Coordinates of C-alpha atoms in Angstrom, one line a residue:
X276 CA 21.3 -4.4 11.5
X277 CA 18.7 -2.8 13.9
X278 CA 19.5 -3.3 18.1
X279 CA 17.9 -6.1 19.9
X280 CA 14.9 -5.1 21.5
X281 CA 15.0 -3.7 25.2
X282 CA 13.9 -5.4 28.1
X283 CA 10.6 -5.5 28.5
X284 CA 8.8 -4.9 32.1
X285 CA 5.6 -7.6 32.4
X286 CA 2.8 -6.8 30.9
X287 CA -0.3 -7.4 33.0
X288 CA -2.5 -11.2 32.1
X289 CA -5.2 -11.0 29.9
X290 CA -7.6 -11.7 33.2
X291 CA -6.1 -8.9 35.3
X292 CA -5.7 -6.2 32.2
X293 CA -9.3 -6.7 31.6
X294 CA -9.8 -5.6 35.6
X295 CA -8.3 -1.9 35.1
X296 CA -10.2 1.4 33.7
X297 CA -9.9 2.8 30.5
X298 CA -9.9 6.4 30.3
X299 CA -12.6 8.2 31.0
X300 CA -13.2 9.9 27.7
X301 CA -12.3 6.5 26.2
X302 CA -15.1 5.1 28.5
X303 CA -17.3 7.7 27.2
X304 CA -16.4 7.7 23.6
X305 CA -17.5 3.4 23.9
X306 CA -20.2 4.3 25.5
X307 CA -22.2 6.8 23.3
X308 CA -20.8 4.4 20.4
X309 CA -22.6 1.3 21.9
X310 CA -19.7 -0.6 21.9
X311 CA -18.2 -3.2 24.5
X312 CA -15.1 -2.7 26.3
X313 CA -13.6 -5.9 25.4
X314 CA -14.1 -4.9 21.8
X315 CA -10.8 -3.2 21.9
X316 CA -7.1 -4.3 22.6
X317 CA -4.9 -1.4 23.9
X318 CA -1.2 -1.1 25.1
X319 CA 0.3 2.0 26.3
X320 CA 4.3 1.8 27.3
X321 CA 7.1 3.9 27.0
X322 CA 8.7 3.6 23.9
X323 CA 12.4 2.4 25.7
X324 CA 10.7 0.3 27.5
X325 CA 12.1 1.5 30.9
X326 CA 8.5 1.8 32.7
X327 CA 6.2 -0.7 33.2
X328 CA 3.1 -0.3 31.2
X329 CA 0.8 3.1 31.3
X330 CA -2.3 1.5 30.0
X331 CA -2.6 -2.2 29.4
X332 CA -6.2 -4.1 28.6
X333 CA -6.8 -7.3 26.7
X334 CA -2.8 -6.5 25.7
X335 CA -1.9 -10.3 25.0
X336 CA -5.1 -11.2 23.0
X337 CA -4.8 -11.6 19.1
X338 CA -6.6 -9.7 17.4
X339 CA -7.2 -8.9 13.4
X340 CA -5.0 -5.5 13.1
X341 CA -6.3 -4.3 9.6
X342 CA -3.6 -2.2 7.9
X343 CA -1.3 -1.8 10.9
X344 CA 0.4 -4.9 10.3
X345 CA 2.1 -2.7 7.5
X346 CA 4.1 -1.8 10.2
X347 CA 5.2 -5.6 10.8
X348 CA 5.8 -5.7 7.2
X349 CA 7.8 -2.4 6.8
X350 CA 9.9 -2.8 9.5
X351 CA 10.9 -6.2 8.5
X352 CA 11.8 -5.0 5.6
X353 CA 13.9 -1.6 6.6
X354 CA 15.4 -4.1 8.8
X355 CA 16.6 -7.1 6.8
X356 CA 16.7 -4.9 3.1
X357 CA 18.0 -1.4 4.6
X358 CA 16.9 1.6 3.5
X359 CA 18.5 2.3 0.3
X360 CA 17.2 -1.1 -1.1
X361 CA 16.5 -0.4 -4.8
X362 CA 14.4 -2.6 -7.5
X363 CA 16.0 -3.2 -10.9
X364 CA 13.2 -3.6 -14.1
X365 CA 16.0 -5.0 -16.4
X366 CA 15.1 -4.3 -20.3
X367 CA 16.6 -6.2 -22.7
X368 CA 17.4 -6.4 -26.8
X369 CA 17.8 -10.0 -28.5
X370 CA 18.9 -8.1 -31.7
X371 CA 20.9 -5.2 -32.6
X372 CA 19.2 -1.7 -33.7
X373 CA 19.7 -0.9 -37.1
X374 CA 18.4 2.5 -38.9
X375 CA 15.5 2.5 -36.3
X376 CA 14.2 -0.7 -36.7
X377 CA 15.1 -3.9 -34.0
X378 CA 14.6 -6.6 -35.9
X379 CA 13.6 -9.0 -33.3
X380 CA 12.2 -8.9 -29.3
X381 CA 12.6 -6.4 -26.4
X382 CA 12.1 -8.3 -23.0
X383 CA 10.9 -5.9 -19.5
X384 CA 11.8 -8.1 -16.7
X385 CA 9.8 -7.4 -13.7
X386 CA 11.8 -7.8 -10.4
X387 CA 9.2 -6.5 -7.7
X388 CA 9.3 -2.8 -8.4
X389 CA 6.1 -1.7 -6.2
X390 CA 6.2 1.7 -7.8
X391 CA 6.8 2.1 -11.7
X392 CA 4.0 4.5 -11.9
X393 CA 3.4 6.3 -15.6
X394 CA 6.2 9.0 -15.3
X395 CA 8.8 6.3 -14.7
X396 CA 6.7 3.9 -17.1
X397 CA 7.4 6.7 -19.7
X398 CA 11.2 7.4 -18.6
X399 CA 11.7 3.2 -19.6
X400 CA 9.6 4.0 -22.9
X401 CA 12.1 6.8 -23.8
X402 CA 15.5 4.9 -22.6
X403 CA 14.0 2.3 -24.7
X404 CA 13.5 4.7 -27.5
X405 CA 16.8 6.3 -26.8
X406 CA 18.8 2.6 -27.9
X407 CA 17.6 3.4 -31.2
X408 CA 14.5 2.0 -31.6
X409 CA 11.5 3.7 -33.8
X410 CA 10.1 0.3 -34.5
X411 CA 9.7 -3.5 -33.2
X412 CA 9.5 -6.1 -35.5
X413 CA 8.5 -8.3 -33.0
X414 CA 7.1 -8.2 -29.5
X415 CA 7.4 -7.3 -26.1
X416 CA 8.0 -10.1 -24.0
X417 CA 6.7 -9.8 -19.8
X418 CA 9.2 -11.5 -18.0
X419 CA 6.8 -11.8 -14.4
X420 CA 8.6 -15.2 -13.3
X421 CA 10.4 -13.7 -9.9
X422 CA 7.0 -13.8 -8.1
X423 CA 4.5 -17.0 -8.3
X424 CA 1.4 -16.0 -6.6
X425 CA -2.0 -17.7 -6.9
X426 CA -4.8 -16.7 -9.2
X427 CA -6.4 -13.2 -7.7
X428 CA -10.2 -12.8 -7.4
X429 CA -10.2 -9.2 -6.8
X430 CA -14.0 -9.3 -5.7
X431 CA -13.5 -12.1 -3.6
X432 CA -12.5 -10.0 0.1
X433 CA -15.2 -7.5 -0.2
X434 CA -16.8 -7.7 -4.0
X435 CA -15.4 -4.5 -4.8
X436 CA -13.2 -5.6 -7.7
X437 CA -13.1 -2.4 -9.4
X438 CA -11.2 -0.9 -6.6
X439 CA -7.4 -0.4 -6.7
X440 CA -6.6 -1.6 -3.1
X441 CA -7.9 -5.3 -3.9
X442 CA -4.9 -5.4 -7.0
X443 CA -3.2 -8.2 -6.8
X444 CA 1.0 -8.4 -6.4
X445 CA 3.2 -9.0 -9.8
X446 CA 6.6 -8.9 -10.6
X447 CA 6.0 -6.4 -13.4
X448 CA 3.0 -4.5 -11.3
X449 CA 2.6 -0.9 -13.4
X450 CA 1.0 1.7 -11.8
X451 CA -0.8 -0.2 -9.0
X452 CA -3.1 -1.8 -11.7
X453 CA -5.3 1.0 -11.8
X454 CA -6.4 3.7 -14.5
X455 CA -6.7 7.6 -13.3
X456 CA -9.1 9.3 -14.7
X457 CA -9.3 13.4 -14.4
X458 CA -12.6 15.1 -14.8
X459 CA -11.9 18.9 -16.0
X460 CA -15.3 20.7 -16.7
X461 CA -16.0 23.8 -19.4
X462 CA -18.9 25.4 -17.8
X463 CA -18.9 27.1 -21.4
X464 CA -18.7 24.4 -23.7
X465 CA -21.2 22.3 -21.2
X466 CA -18.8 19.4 -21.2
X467 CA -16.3 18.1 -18.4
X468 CA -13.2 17.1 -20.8
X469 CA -11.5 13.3 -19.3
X470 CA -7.5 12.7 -19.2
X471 CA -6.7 8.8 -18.5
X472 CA -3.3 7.8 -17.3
X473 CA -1.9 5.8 -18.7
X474 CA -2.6 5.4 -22.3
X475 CA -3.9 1.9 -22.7
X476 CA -3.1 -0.1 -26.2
X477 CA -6.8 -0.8 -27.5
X478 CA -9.4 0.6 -24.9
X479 CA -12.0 3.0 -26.2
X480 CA -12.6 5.7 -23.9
X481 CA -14.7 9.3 -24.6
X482 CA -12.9 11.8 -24.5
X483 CA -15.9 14.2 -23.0
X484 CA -18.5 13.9 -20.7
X485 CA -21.9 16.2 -20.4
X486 CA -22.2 18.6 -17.6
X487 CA -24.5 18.3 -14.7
X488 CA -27.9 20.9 -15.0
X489 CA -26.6 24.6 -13.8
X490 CA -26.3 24.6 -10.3
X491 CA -25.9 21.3 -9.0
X492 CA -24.2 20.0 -6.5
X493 CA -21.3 18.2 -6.5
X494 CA -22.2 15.7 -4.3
X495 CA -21.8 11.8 -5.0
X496 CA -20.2 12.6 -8.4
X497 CA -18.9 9.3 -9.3
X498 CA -22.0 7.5 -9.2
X499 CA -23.8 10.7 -11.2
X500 CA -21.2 9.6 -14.3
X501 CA -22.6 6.2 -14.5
X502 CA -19.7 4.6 -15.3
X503 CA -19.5 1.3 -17.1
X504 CA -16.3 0.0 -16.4
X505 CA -17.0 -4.0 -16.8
X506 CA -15.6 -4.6 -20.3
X507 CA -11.9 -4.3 -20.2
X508 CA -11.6 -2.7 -24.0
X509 CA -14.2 0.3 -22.8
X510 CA -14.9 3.1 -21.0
X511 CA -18.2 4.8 -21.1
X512 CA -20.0 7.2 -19.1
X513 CA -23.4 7.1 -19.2
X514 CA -24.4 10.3 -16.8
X515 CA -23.2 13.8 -16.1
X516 CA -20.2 15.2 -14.1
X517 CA -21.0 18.5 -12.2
X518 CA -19.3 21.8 -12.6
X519 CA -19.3 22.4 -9.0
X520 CA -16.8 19.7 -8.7
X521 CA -14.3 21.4 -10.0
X522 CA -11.4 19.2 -11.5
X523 CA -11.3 15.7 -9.6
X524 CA -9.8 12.5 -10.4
X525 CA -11.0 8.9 -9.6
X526 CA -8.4 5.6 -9.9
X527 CA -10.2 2.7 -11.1
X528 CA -8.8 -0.4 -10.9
X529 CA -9.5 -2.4 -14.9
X530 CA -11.7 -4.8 -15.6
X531 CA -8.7 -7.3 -16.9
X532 CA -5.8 -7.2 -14.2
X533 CA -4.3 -9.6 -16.3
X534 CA -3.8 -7.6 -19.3
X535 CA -3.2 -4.7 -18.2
X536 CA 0.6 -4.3 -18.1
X537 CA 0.6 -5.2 -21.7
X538 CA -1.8 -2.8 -22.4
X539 CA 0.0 0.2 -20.6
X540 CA 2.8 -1.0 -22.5
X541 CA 2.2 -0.8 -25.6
X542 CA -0.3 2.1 -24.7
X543 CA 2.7 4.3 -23.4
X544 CA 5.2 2.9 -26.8
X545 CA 3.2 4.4 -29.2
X546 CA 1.8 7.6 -27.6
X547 CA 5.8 7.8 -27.5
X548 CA 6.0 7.4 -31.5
X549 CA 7.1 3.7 -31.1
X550 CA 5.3 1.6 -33.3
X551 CA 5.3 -2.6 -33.2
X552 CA 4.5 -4.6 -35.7
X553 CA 3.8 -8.2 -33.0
X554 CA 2.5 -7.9 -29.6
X555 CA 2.9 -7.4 -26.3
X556 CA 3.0 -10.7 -24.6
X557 CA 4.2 -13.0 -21.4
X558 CA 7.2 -15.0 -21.6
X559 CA 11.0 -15.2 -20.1
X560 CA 14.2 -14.0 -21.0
X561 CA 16.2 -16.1 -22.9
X562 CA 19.1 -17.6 -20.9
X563 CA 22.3 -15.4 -21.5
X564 CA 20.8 -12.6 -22.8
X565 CA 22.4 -9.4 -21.0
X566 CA 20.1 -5.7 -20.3
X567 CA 20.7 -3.0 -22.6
X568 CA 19.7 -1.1 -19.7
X569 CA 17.6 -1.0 -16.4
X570 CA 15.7 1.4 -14.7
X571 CA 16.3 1.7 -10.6
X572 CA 13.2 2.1 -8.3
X573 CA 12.8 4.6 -5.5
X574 CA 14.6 3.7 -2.5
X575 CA 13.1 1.0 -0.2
X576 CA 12.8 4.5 2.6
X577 CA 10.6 6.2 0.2
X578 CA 8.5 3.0 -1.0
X579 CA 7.6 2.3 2.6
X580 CA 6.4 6.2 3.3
X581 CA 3.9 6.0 0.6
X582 CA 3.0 2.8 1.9
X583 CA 2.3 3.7 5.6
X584 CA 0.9 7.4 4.9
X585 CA -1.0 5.9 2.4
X586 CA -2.2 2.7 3.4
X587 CA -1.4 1.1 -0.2
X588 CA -2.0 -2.6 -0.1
X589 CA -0.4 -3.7 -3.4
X590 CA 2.9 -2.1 -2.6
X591 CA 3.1 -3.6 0.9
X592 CA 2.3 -7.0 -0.5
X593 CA 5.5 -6.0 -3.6
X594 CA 8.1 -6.0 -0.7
X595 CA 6.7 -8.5 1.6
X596 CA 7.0 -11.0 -1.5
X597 CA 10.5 -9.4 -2.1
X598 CA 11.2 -10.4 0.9
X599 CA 11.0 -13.9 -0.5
X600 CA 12.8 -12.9 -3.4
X601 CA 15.8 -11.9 -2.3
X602 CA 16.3 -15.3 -0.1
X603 CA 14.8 -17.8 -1.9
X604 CA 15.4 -16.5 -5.7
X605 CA 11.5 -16.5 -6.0
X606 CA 8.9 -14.4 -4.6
X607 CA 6.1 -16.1 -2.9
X608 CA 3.6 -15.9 0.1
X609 CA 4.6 -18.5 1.7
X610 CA 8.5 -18.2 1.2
X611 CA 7.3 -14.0 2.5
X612 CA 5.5 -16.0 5.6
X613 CA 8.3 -18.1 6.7
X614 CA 11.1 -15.1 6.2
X615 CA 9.1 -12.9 8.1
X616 CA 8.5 -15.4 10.6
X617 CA 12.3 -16.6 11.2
X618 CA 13.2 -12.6 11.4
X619 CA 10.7 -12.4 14.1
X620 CA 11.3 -15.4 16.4
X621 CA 15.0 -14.5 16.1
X622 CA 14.2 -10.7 17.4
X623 CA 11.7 -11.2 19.7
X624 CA 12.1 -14.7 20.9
X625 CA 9.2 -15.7 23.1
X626 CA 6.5 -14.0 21.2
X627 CA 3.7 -15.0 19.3
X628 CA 4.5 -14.9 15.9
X629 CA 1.7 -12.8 13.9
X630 CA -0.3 -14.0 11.5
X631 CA 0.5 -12.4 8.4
X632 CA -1.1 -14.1 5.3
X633 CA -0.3 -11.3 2.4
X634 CA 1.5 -9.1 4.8
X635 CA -1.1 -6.0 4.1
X636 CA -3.5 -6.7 7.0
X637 CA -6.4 -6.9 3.9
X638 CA -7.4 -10.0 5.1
X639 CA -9.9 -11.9 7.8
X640 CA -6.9 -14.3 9.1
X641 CA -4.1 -12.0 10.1
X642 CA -3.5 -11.9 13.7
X643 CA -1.5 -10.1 16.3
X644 CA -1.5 -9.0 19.7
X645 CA -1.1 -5.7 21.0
X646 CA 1.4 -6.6 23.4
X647 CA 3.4 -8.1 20.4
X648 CA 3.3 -4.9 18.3
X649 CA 3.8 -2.8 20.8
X650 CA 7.4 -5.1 21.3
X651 CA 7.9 -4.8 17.8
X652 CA 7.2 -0.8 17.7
X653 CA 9.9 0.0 20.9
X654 CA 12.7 -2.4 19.0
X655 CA 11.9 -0.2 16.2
X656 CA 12.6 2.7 18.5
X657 CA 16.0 1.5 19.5
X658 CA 16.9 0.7 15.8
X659 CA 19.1 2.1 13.0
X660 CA 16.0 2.3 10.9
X661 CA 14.0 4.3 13.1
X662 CA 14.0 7.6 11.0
X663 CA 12.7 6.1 8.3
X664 CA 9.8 4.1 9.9
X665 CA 8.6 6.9 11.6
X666 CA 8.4 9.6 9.6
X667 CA 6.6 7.0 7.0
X668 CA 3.8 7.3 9.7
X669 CA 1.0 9.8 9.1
X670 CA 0.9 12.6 11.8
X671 CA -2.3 13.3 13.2
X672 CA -4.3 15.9 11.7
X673 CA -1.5 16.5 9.3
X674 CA -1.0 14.1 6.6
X675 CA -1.9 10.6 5.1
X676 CA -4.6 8.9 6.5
X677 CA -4.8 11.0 9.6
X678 CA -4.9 14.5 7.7
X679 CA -8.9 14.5 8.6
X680 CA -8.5 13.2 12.5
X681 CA -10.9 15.3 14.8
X682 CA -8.6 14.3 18.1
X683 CA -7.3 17.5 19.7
X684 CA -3.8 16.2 19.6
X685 CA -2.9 17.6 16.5
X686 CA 1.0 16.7 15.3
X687 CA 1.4 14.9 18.8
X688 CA 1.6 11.5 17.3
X689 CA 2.5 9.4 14.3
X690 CA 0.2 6.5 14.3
X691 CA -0.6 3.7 11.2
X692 CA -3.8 3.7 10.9
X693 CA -5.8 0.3 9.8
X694 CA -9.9 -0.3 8.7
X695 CA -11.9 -3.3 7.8
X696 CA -15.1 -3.7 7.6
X697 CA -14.9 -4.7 11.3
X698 CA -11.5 -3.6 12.3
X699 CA -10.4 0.0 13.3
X700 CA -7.5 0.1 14.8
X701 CA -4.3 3.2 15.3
X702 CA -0.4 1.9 16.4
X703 CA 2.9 3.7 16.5
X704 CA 4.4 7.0 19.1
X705 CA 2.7 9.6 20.7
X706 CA 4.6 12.6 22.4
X707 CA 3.6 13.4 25.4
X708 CA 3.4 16.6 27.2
X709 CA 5.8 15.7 30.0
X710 CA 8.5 14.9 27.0
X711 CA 7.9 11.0 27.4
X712 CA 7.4 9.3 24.1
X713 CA 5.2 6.8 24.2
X714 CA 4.3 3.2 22.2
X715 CA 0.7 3.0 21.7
X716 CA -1.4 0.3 19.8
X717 CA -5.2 0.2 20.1
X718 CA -7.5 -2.0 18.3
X719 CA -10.9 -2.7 17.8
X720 CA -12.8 -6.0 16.9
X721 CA -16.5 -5.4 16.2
X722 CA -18.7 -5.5 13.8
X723 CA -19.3 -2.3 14.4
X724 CA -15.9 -1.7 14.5
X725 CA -15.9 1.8 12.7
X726 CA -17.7 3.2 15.5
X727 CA -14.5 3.2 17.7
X728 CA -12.3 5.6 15.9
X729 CA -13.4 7.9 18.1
X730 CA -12.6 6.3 21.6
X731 CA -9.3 5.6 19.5
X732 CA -9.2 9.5 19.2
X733 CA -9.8 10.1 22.5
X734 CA -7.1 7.4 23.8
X735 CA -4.3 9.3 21.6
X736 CA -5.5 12.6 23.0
X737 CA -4.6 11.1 26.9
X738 CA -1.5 9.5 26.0
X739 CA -0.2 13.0 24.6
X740 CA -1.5 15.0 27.7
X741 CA 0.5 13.2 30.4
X742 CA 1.5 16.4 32.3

C-alpha cells in the first residue's frame, strides 16, 4: 500500500491565485495565441510538498482534464491492484479431444484483459490447438459477462466512429477493436500490396491497391485510398496509395464492434489450420466446467505504460472497470466510479472528488481541479508505486505523445499529456535545474483550447530552469 500523502502547504484562493503573474513567456505564448488567462488552470509545487506553492492560478477550479485523468485512473489502480496485477482469459473444453476432433464446445472467457493483441490472440489459437484440437464440432462460445456496460455509440463523442480511440470496453476486448492495415508499395509492379491484422472470419478485403502517378507526394495518403470501410464484411479501396509513402500502416476501428471478436476468432483458428464446423457465438460457461488452460496478460506495470505514453482510451477504461471487477465480482461504470471514489476520499480526505465518468478523460463531464491532481501526483511521489507511474509518463521530446514537443526542455520532464476538442492540458514532474523536482499540472479550457500547447510548452520550460 502506497504512503499517505504529505502535508500539504495552502494553496492560494481561487480570488487571490487569479491576482499573480504567469510567466512571462507563458504570458506571451497566451497572448500571440489570442487566448484568456483564465483559460488555463496551473499548479506548480514541489513534488514532497515541503514548499509552499511555486506557481499557483485558478489552482482550485474544476476543470475538464482530457486524458490526464489517466493518471487518476492508473494510479488508483497501481495502488489498490499493485504492479504485478495479471488478467486471466480462461479457455475451456466441455468435451474430451479425440483423434483431433472435440466433439462439442470451446468456451474463451474474457476477464478484462486490456491487451490480447494478435500475437497473444495467436499464442491462445495455438495452446488451443496444442490440446489436440484440428477440428470443432461445435462452436466457440464468448463468455463477456464480467463487464456489463451500456450500449456504445462510437460516433456519438465526436462522430468519428471509425476511429480506434472511441472502442468501447469488453471483457473479451481483442486487439483494441481495431483492424491494422499495412500499405507496402512495388514501384515495379505499380501496386502497393495490403497486410490486415488480424485475419477476420468472413471480411472481403483486396489484397492490392494501385499506385499513385510517378512522383507524387505522399501527402494525405489515407484519404487518397478512398477507403470504404462502412460495411462490416468489406474492405475496398477505391483510390491510390503513393510510392513516396513508403510502407505505412493505418488502425481502423470496424464497422461492427459487436462482431468483431468473433470474427478475429475464428479469423485467427483457421488461418491456424483449425477448422469449425458451428460458429462462433456469445454465451456463458457452463457452471462447473474447469479451463483446460488460460493465458496470463502483461503485468498491470506494463499495461499502464502503454496506456500513459500512449494515451489509449479503451485500455484505461479495461482497468478502471477492473477495478469494479475485482470488488464487486462485476465490472461496471458505476461500481469503477464509486471504487475510485471511496479510494480517493480515504487518501486524500478533504478533497474534491473528480469527476470521472469512464475513467479515460474522453468525455465532456469529467472534472478535476489542478490543485486536486497536483495532491494526487505528490502522494504518488511518496508511494511504493512511484517507479512504475512515472516512467509510464512520456518524456518530453523523447517518447509517447511528447516525442514531437518543440519546448526546449528536452528529457526534463515526464508529463501525461491530454486533448479534446477544447481541452489541452500536460500534468506530472519536471526536474529542475537547481535539482528540485517539481509537480506540475496545467490546463486549458477553451474552445480554442489547442492553441495553448504552446504556453503549456513554455510553462514546462520555466519550471525546469529554476537555477
Amino acid at each position: 500500500m502506497a504512503l499517505q500523502a504529505p502535508a500539504q502547504p495552502p494553496v492560494p484562493s481561487p480570488d487571490t491565485a487569479a491576482q499573480g503573474a504567469l510567466p512571462p513567456a507563458v504570458e506571451a505564448a497566451l497572448q500571440r495565441a489570442k487566448l484568456p488567462r483564465d483559460a488555463l488552470s496551473i499548479l506548480v509545487v514541489d513534488a514532497e510538498g515541503r514548499q509552499a506553492p511555486r506557481l499557483a492560478y485558478r489552482a482550485q477550479v474544476p476543470v475538464n482534464p482530457a486524458s490526464v485523468m489517466k493518471l487518476v485512473t492508473t494510479y488508483a489502480a497501481l495502488d489498490q491492484l499493485g504492479p504485478a496485477f495479471t488478467w486471466d482469459t480462461p479457455v475451456y473444453l466441455d468435451a474430451r479431444p479425440q483423434a483431433g476432433s472435440l466433439q462439442g464446445n470451446v468456451y474463451i472467457k474474457g476477464q478484462g484483459d486490456p491487451k490480447l493483441v494478435v500475437e497473444r490472440l495467436w499464442l491462445l489459437m495455438r495452446r488451443l490447438r496444442a490440446q489436440g484440437i484440428q477440428v470443432i464440432v461445435g462452436d466457440i462460445v464468448l463468455d463477456r459477462s464480467a463487464f456489463d456496460v451500456p450500449d456504445h455509440d462510437a460516433a456519438r463523442f465526436d462522430g468519428e466512429p471509425l476511429r480506434p480511440y472511441n472502442a468501447s470496453p469488453d471483457a473479451l476486448l481483442v486487439n483494441y477493436k481495431s483492424i491494422s492495415m499495412t500499405f507496402v508499395p512495388d514501384a515495379a509492379a505499380g501496386i502497393a500490396r495490403v497486410q490486415y491484422e488480424p485475419p477476420l472470419a468472413g471480411v472481403q478485403w483486396p489484397a492490392t491497391v494501385p499506385l499513385a502517378a510517378p512522383g507524387a507526394d505522399c501527402g494525405d495518403w489515407r484519404t487518397a485510398l478512398k477507403a470504404e470501410l462502412a460495411d462490416p464484411a468489406r474492405i475496398a479501396f477505391q483510390g491510390v496509395y503513393p510510392a513516396a509513402c513508403g510502407e505505412r500502416a493505418w488502425a481502423v476501428a470496424p464497422a461492427d464492434p459487436a462482431g468483431y471478436a468473433a470474427r478475429a476468432i475464428e479469423g485467427m483458428w483457421r488461418e491456424l489450420g483449425g477448422k469449425l464446423t458451428g460458429s462462433v457465438r456469445d454465451g456463458r460457461v457452463p457452471a462447473g466446467l474447469v479451463p483446460a488452460f488460460s493465458t496470463p496478460s502483461p503485468a498491470l506495470a506494463e499495461v499502464v505504460r502503454d496506456i500513459n505514453k500512449y494515451s489509449n482510451n479503451v485500455m484505461t477504461q479495461q482497468v478502471f472497470l477492473t477495478l469494479a471487477l475485482q470488488k464487486n465480482g462485476r465490472g461496471t461504470f458505476d461500481g469503477a466510479r464509486a471504487v475510485v471514489g471511496q479510494w480517493w476520499r480515504q487518501r486524500f480526505p478533504g478533497t474534491e472528488v473528480p469527476v470521472l465518468d469512464n475513467g479515460a478523460g474522453l468525455s465532456r463531464e469529467a472534472r478535476i481541479s489542478a490543485q486536486a491532481l497536483a495532491r494526487m501526483l505528490q502522494a504518488a511521489w511518496a508511494s511504493s508505486v512511484m517507479p512504475e507511474l512515472v516512467a509510464s509518463l512520456p518524456i518530453t521530446g523523447v517518447d509517447g505523445t511528447l516525442r514531437r514537443s518543440q519546448g526546449r526542455s528536452v528529457g526534463a520532464a515526464h508529463l501525461k499529456t491530454g486533448s479534446l476538442r477544447d481541452v489541452s492540458a500536460m500534468a506530472g514532474y519536471v526536474d529542475g535545474a537547481s535539482g528540485r523536482r517539481y509537480v506540475m499540472v496545467a490546463i486549458a479550457n477553451h474552445p480554442n483550447a489547442a492553441a495553448a500547447r504552446p504556453a503549456i510548452e513554455a510553462l514546462v520550460d520555466w519550471v525546469a530552469s529554476d537555477r
